[in-house]
Short mmCIF file of N, CA and C in Angstrom, two decimals:
data_model
loop_
_atom_site.label_atom_id
_atom_site.label_comp_id
_atom_site.label_asym_id
_atom_site.label_seq_id
_atom_site.Cartn_x
_atom_site.Cartn_y
_atom_site.Cartn_z
N MET X 1 223.66 161.69 60.89
CA MET X 1 223.00 162.96 60.74
C MET X 1 223.59 163.68 59.54
N LEU X 2 222.71 164.17 58.67
CA LEU X 2 223.17 164.95 57.54
C LEU X 2 223.59 166.33 58.02
N LEU X 3 224.66 166.83 57.49
CA LEU X 3 225.08 168.19 57.81
C LEU X 3 225.06 169.00 56.53
N ASN X 4 223.99 169.72 56.33
CA ASN X 4 223.86 170.59 55.19
C ASN X 4 223.90 172.02 55.67
N SER X 5 223.87 172.95 54.75
CA SER X 5 223.92 174.35 55.14
C SER X 5 222.72 174.75 55.99
N TRP X 6 221.63 173.98 55.93
CA TRP X 6 220.45 174.35 56.70
C TRP X 6 220.30 173.52 57.96
N HIS X 7 221.24 172.65 58.27
CA HIS X 7 221.19 171.85 59.49
C HIS X 7 222.40 172.17 60.36
N TYR X 8 222.14 172.41 61.61
CA TYR X 8 223.20 172.72 62.54
C TYR X 8 223.28 171.62 63.58
N PRO X 9 224.47 171.08 63.86
CA PRO X 9 224.58 170.11 64.94
C PRO X 9 224.20 170.76 66.27
N PRO X 10 223.65 170.00 67.21
CA PRO X 10 223.27 170.57 68.49
C PRO X 10 224.43 171.33 69.13
N GLY X 11 224.11 172.54 69.61
CA GLY X 11 225.11 173.34 70.30
C GLY X 11 226.05 174.09 69.37
N GLN X 12 225.83 174.04 68.06
CA GLN X 12 226.74 174.72 67.13
C GLN X 12 225.99 175.70 66.25
N GLY X 13 225.32 176.66 66.85
CA GLY X 13 224.63 177.67 66.07
C GLY X 13 223.21 177.27 65.76
N GLY X 14 222.60 177.99 64.85
CA GLY X 14 221.23 177.71 64.49
C GLY X 14 220.27 178.35 65.47
N PHE X 15 219.07 177.86 65.49
CA PHE X 15 218.01 178.41 66.32
C PHE X 15 217.57 177.40 67.35
N MET X 16 216.82 177.86 68.32
CA MET X 16 216.22 177.00 69.35
C MET X 16 217.26 176.11 70.02
N GLY X 17 218.31 176.70 70.51
CA GLY X 17 219.30 175.93 71.25
C GLY X 17 220.06 174.94 70.39
N GLY X 18 220.39 175.32 69.15
CA GLY X 18 221.17 174.43 68.31
C GLY X 18 220.35 173.70 67.27
N GLU X 19 219.03 173.80 67.33
CA GLU X 19 218.18 173.13 66.35
C GLU X 19 218.07 174.00 65.10
N ASP X 20 217.86 173.37 63.96
CA ASP X 20 217.71 174.17 62.74
C ASP X 20 216.31 174.77 62.69
N PRO X 21 216.13 175.84 61.95
CA PRO X 21 214.86 176.57 61.95
C PRO X 21 213.82 176.02 60.98
N HIS X 22 214.14 174.98 60.23
CA HIS X 22 213.26 174.52 59.16
C HIS X 22 212.16 173.59 59.65
N ILE X 23 211.08 173.57 58.86
CA ILE X 23 210.00 172.62 59.08
C ILE X 23 210.27 171.44 58.17
N HIS X 24 210.20 170.24 58.70
CA HIS X 24 210.55 169.00 58.00
C HIS X 24 209.32 168.14 57.77
N VAL X 25 209.50 167.02 57.07
CA VAL X 25 208.47 165.98 56.98
C VAL X 25 209.01 164.75 57.69
N GLN X 26 208.11 163.97 58.26
CA GLN X 26 208.53 162.71 58.87
C GLN X 26 209.01 161.77 57.78
N SER X 27 209.89 160.86 58.13
CA SER X 27 210.46 159.95 57.13
C SER X 27 209.39 159.10 56.46
N LYS X 28 208.33 158.76 57.17
CA LYS X 28 207.22 157.99 56.59
C LYS X 28 206.08 158.95 56.28
N VAL X 29 206.34 159.88 55.40
CA VAL X 29 205.41 160.97 55.11
C VAL X 29 204.08 160.48 54.55
N ALA X 30 204.06 159.40 53.79
CA ALA X 30 202.81 158.92 53.19
C ALA X 30 201.94 158.16 54.18
N HIS X 31 202.47 157.79 55.32
CA HIS X 31 201.71 157.07 56.34
C HIS X 31 201.46 158.04 57.49
N ASP X 32 200.30 158.66 57.49
CA ASP X 32 199.99 159.70 58.47
C ASP X 32 199.65 159.08 59.82
N GLN X 33 200.62 159.08 60.71
CA GLN X 33 200.43 158.50 62.04
C GLN X 33 199.48 159.35 62.88
N ALA X 34 199.45 160.66 62.65
CA ALA X 34 198.54 161.52 63.40
C ALA X 34 197.09 161.19 63.07
N ALA X 35 196.81 160.90 61.80
CA ALA X 35 195.44 160.55 61.40
C ALA X 35 195.00 159.25 62.07
N ALA X 36 195.89 158.28 62.10
CA ALA X 36 195.57 157.01 62.76
C ALA X 36 195.33 157.22 64.25
N ARG X 37 196.14 158.06 64.87
CA ARG X 37 195.97 158.35 66.29
C ARG X 37 194.63 159.04 66.54
N ASN X 38 194.22 159.94 65.64
CA ASN X 38 192.94 160.64 65.78
C ASN X 38 191.76 159.68 65.64
N VAL X 39 191.86 158.70 64.74
CA VAL X 39 190.80 157.70 64.59
C VAL X 39 190.66 156.89 65.87
N LEU X 40 191.78 156.45 66.43
CA LEU X 40 191.72 155.70 67.69
C LEU X 40 191.12 156.54 68.81
N ALA X 41 191.51 157.80 68.86
CA ALA X 41 191.00 158.67 69.93
C ALA X 41 189.51 158.88 69.79
N SER X 42 189.02 159.12 68.57
CA SER X 42 187.60 159.38 68.39
C SER X 42 186.76 158.10 68.51
N THR X 43 187.33 156.96 68.15
CA THR X 43 186.58 155.70 68.21
C THR X 43 186.55 155.11 69.61
N PHE X 44 187.71 155.04 70.24
CA PHE X 44 187.82 154.35 71.52
C PHE X 44 188.10 155.26 72.72
N GLY X 45 188.31 156.53 72.46
CA GLY X 45 188.63 157.44 73.55
C GLY X 45 190.06 157.28 74.05
N LEU X 46 190.90 156.67 73.22
CA LEU X 46 192.30 156.47 73.58
C LEU X 46 193.16 157.46 72.81
N ALA X 47 194.12 158.03 73.48
CA ALA X 47 195.03 158.95 72.80
C ALA X 47 196.45 158.59 73.19
N GLY X 48 197.23 158.18 72.19
CA GLY X 48 198.63 157.86 72.44
C GLY X 48 199.46 159.11 72.55
N ASP X 49 200.57 158.99 73.23
CA ASP X 49 201.49 160.12 73.36
C ASP X 49 202.18 160.38 72.03
N LEU X 50 202.40 161.63 71.74
CA LEU X 50 203.17 162.00 70.57
C LEU X 50 204.64 161.76 70.88
N PRO X 51 205.41 161.33 69.89
CA PRO X 51 206.84 161.18 70.15
C PRO X 51 207.48 162.55 70.33
N SER X 52 208.49 162.65 71.17
CA SER X 52 209.12 163.95 71.38
C SER X 52 209.98 164.34 70.18
N ARG X 53 210.68 163.38 69.59
CA ARG X 53 211.50 163.64 68.41
C ARG X 53 211.20 162.56 67.38
N VAL X 54 211.24 162.94 66.11
CA VAL X 54 210.93 162.00 65.03
C VAL X 54 212.02 162.05 63.96
N ALA X 55 212.15 160.94 63.23
CA ALA X 55 213.07 160.89 62.09
C ALA X 55 212.43 161.63 60.92
N THR X 56 213.24 162.35 60.17
CA THR X 56 212.72 163.14 59.06
C THR X 56 213.25 162.61 57.73
N GLY X 57 212.67 163.12 56.67
CA GLY X 57 213.08 162.72 55.32
C GLY X 57 214.51 163.07 54.98
N CYS X 58 215.07 164.08 55.65
CA CYS X 58 216.44 164.48 55.36
C CYS X 58 217.45 163.76 56.25
N GLY X 59 216.96 162.93 57.16
CA GLY X 59 217.86 162.12 57.98
C GLY X 59 218.17 162.65 59.36
N VAL X 60 217.59 163.76 59.76
CA VAL X 60 217.82 164.27 61.11
C VAL X 60 216.63 163.92 61.99
N ARG X 61 216.81 164.04 63.29
CA ARG X 61 215.72 163.86 64.23
C ARG X 61 215.40 165.24 64.80
N VAL X 62 214.13 165.59 64.74
CA VAL X 62 213.70 166.91 65.21
C VAL X 62 212.48 166.74 66.10
N PRO X 63 212.14 167.78 66.87
CA PRO X 63 210.90 167.71 67.65
C PRO X 63 209.71 167.52 66.71
N TYR X 64 208.74 166.74 67.15
CA TYR X 64 207.54 166.47 66.34
C TYR X 64 206.90 167.77 65.87
N ALA X 65 206.92 168.79 66.72
CA ALA X 65 206.30 170.07 66.39
C ALA X 65 206.98 170.77 65.21
N MET X 66 208.18 170.34 64.85
CA MET X 66 208.91 170.95 63.72
C MET X 66 208.70 170.16 62.43
N THR X 67 207.62 169.37 62.35
CA THR X 67 207.30 168.62 61.14
C THR X 67 205.90 168.98 60.67
N SER X 68 205.66 168.75 59.40
CA SER X 68 204.33 168.97 58.84
C SER X 68 204.16 168.10 57.61
N PRO X 69 202.96 167.57 57.38
CA PRO X 69 202.70 166.83 56.15
C PRO X 69 202.26 167.75 55.01
N ARG X 70 202.10 169.03 55.29
CA ARG X 70 201.58 169.99 54.32
C ARG X 70 202.71 170.61 53.50
N PRO X 71 202.64 170.51 52.17
CA PRO X 71 203.70 171.06 51.32
C PRO X 71 203.94 172.55 51.52
N ASP X 72 202.90 173.31 51.83
CA ASP X 72 203.07 174.75 51.99
C ASP X 72 203.78 175.13 53.28
N ARG X 73 203.98 174.16 54.17
CA ARG X 73 204.65 174.43 55.45
C ARG X 73 206.10 173.95 55.50
N VAL X 74 206.45 172.97 54.69
CA VAL X 74 207.78 172.35 54.76
C VAL X 74 208.81 173.26 54.09
N THR X 75 209.85 173.63 54.85
CA THR X 75 210.88 174.52 54.33
C THR X 75 212.21 173.83 54.09
N CYS X 76 212.39 172.62 54.56
CA CYS X 76 213.63 171.86 54.35
C CYS X 76 213.61 171.28 52.93
N LEU X 77 214.54 171.70 52.10
CA LEU X 77 214.57 171.26 50.70
C LEU X 77 214.74 169.74 50.58
N ALA X 78 215.62 169.16 51.38
CA ALA X 78 215.82 167.70 51.32
C ALA X 78 214.55 166.95 51.73
N CYS X 79 213.81 167.47 52.69
CA CYS X 79 212.55 166.84 53.11
C CYS X 79 211.49 166.98 52.02
N ARG X 80 211.48 168.11 51.34
CA ARG X 80 210.52 168.30 50.24
C ARG X 80 210.80 167.28 49.14
N GLU X 81 212.07 167.08 48.81
CA GLU X 81 212.44 166.09 47.79
C GLU X 81 212.06 164.68 48.23
N HIS X 82 212.29 164.37 49.50
CA HIS X 82 211.93 163.07 50.06
C HIS X 82 210.42 162.85 49.96
N ALA X 83 209.64 163.85 50.36
CA ALA X 83 208.18 163.74 50.32
C ALA X 83 207.69 163.56 48.88
N HIS X 84 208.30 164.26 47.95
CA HIS X 84 207.94 164.12 46.54
C HIS X 84 208.12 162.67 46.09
N ARG X 85 209.30 162.12 46.36
CA ARG X 85 209.59 160.73 45.97
C ARG X 85 208.65 159.74 46.66
N GLU X 86 208.42 159.92 47.97
CA GLU X 86 207.59 158.99 48.73
C GLU X 86 206.14 159.00 48.27
N HIS X 87 205.60 160.17 47.98
CA HIS X 87 204.22 160.23 47.52
C HIS X 87 204.07 159.59 46.14
N LEU X 88 205.05 159.77 45.26
CA LEU X 88 205.01 159.11 43.96
C LEU X 88 205.10 157.59 44.11
N ARG X 89 206.01 157.14 44.98
CA ARG X 89 206.16 155.71 45.23
C ARG X 89 204.87 155.12 45.81
N PHE X 90 204.27 155.81 46.76
CA PHE X 90 203.04 155.33 47.39
C PHE X 90 201.89 155.30 46.38
N ALA X 91 201.82 156.28 45.49
CA ALA X 91 200.77 156.31 44.47
C ALA X 91 200.87 155.08 43.57
N GLU X 92 202.08 154.74 43.15
CA GLU X 92 202.27 153.55 42.31
C GLU X 92 201.88 152.28 43.06
N GLU X 93 202.24 152.22 44.33
CA GLU X 93 201.94 151.03 45.14
C GLU X 93 200.43 150.86 45.32
N VAL X 94 199.73 151.95 45.60
CA VAL X 94 198.28 151.89 45.78
C VAL X 94 197.60 151.42 44.51
N GLU X 95 198.00 151.99 43.38
CA GLU X 95 197.39 151.58 42.11
C GLU X 95 197.65 150.11 41.82
N ARG X 96 198.88 149.68 42.04
CA ARG X 96 199.23 148.27 41.78
C ARG X 96 198.43 147.34 42.69
N LEU X 97 198.34 147.66 43.96
CA LEU X 97 197.62 146.80 44.90
C LEU X 97 196.12 146.80 44.64
N SER X 98 195.57 147.91 44.15
CA SER X 98 194.13 147.96 43.89
C SER X 98 193.72 147.07 42.73
N ARG X 99 194.68 146.73 41.86
CA ARG X 99 194.38 145.86 40.71
C ARG X 99 194.53 144.38 41.03
N MET X 100 195.01 144.07 42.23
CA MET X 100 195.21 142.67 42.60
C MET X 100 193.89 142.02 43.01
N ALA X 101 193.77 140.74 42.72
CA ALA X 101 192.58 139.99 43.12
C ALA X 101 192.46 140.00 44.64
N GLY X 102 191.27 140.22 45.14
CA GLY X 102 191.03 140.21 46.58
C GLY X 102 191.31 141.53 47.26
N SER X 103 191.66 142.55 46.50
CA SER X 103 191.94 143.86 47.10
C SER X 103 190.67 144.43 47.72
N VAL X 104 190.82 145.13 48.84
CA VAL X 104 189.66 145.72 49.51
C VAL X 104 189.23 147.02 48.84
N ILE X 105 190.03 147.54 47.94
CA ILE X 105 189.63 148.71 47.16
C ILE X 105 189.67 148.34 45.68
N ASN X 106 188.76 148.89 44.92
CA ASN X 106 188.73 148.57 43.49
C ASN X 106 189.68 149.49 42.72
N PRO X 107 189.95 149.18 41.46
CA PRO X 107 190.90 149.99 40.68
C PRO X 107 190.52 151.47 40.59
N ALA X 108 189.23 151.78 40.53
CA ALA X 108 188.82 153.19 40.46
C ALA X 108 189.17 153.92 41.76
N GLN X 109 188.94 153.26 42.89
CA GLN X 109 189.29 153.86 44.18
C GLN X 109 190.81 154.00 44.30
N GLY X 110 191.53 153.00 43.82
CA GLY X 110 192.99 153.05 43.84
C GLY X 110 193.52 154.19 43.00
N ARG X 111 192.92 154.39 41.84
CA ARG X 111 193.32 155.48 40.95
C ARG X 111 193.07 156.83 41.62
N LEU X 112 191.92 156.97 42.29
CA LEU X 112 191.59 158.22 42.98
C LEU X 112 192.61 158.51 44.08
N ALA X 113 192.92 157.50 44.89
CA ALA X 113 193.91 157.68 45.97
C ALA X 113 195.29 157.99 45.38
N ALA X 114 195.66 157.30 44.31
CA ALA X 114 196.96 157.54 43.67
C ALA X 114 197.03 158.96 43.12
N ASP X 115 195.94 159.43 42.53
CA ASP X 115 195.92 160.80 42.00
C ASP X 115 196.13 161.83 43.11
N LYS X 116 195.54 161.58 44.28
CA LYS X 116 195.73 162.50 45.41
C LYS X 116 197.19 162.54 45.84
N HIS X 117 197.85 161.38 45.86
CA HIS X 117 199.26 161.34 46.25
C HIS X 117 200.14 161.95 45.17
N ARG X 118 199.79 161.77 43.92
CA ARG X 118 200.55 162.42 42.84
C ARG X 118 200.42 163.94 42.92
N ASP X 119 199.23 164.41 43.28
CA ASP X 119 199.03 165.85 43.45
C ASP X 119 199.90 166.36 44.60
N LEU X 120 199.93 165.62 45.72
CA LEU X 120 200.80 166.01 46.83
C LEU X 120 202.26 166.02 46.40
N ALA X 121 202.67 165.00 45.65
CA ALA X 121 204.06 164.94 45.17
C ALA X 121 204.38 166.17 44.34
N GLN X 122 203.46 166.56 43.47
CA GLN X 122 203.67 167.75 42.63
C GLN X 122 203.79 169.00 43.49
N ARG X 123 202.97 169.12 44.51
CA ARG X 123 203.02 170.29 45.39
C ARG X 123 204.32 170.32 46.18
N PHE X 124 204.88 169.17 46.55
CA PHE X 124 206.16 169.15 47.25
C PHE X 124 207.31 169.50 46.30
N SER X 125 207.15 169.24 45.00
CA SER X 125 208.24 169.54 44.07
C SER X 125 208.28 171.00 43.66
N GLY X 126 207.21 171.73 43.96
CA GLY X 126 207.15 173.14 43.62
C GLY X 126 208.01 173.97 44.56
N PRO X 127 208.07 175.27 44.31
CA PRO X 127 208.90 176.16 45.15
C PRO X 127 208.36 176.26 46.56
N GLU X 128 209.27 176.51 47.49
CA GLU X 128 208.86 176.75 48.89
C GLU X 128 207.98 177.97 48.94
N ARG X 129 207.08 177.98 49.91
CA ARG X 129 206.22 179.15 50.07
C ARG X 129 206.65 179.91 51.27
#
């Protein structure tokens, strides 16, 4: 567990019974598990349980409700930096894979998806709101 000025170990100050007050991003920020769960629910009528605690980009585990994929909601600086790096990495990967023979998306679609992730990366690198 990282111990930064904005993270409090359980039972040692902070808010919500020892939890830090910040909104984080999940460690796999570019892979939206909630979106996949929503597709399954709308297609098959199945809804999986949300995890009670999740790993974050800054290395701590927090309640799922204390995370967000939206740059305007994330207040943890380390998570913002993590999301910035992950979205840039994912954009490069999507573009590279879209140029491979047999890809299910063409290079133009890959470029469009990569641009969206680069935009998200830029929004995560900006100041907190």
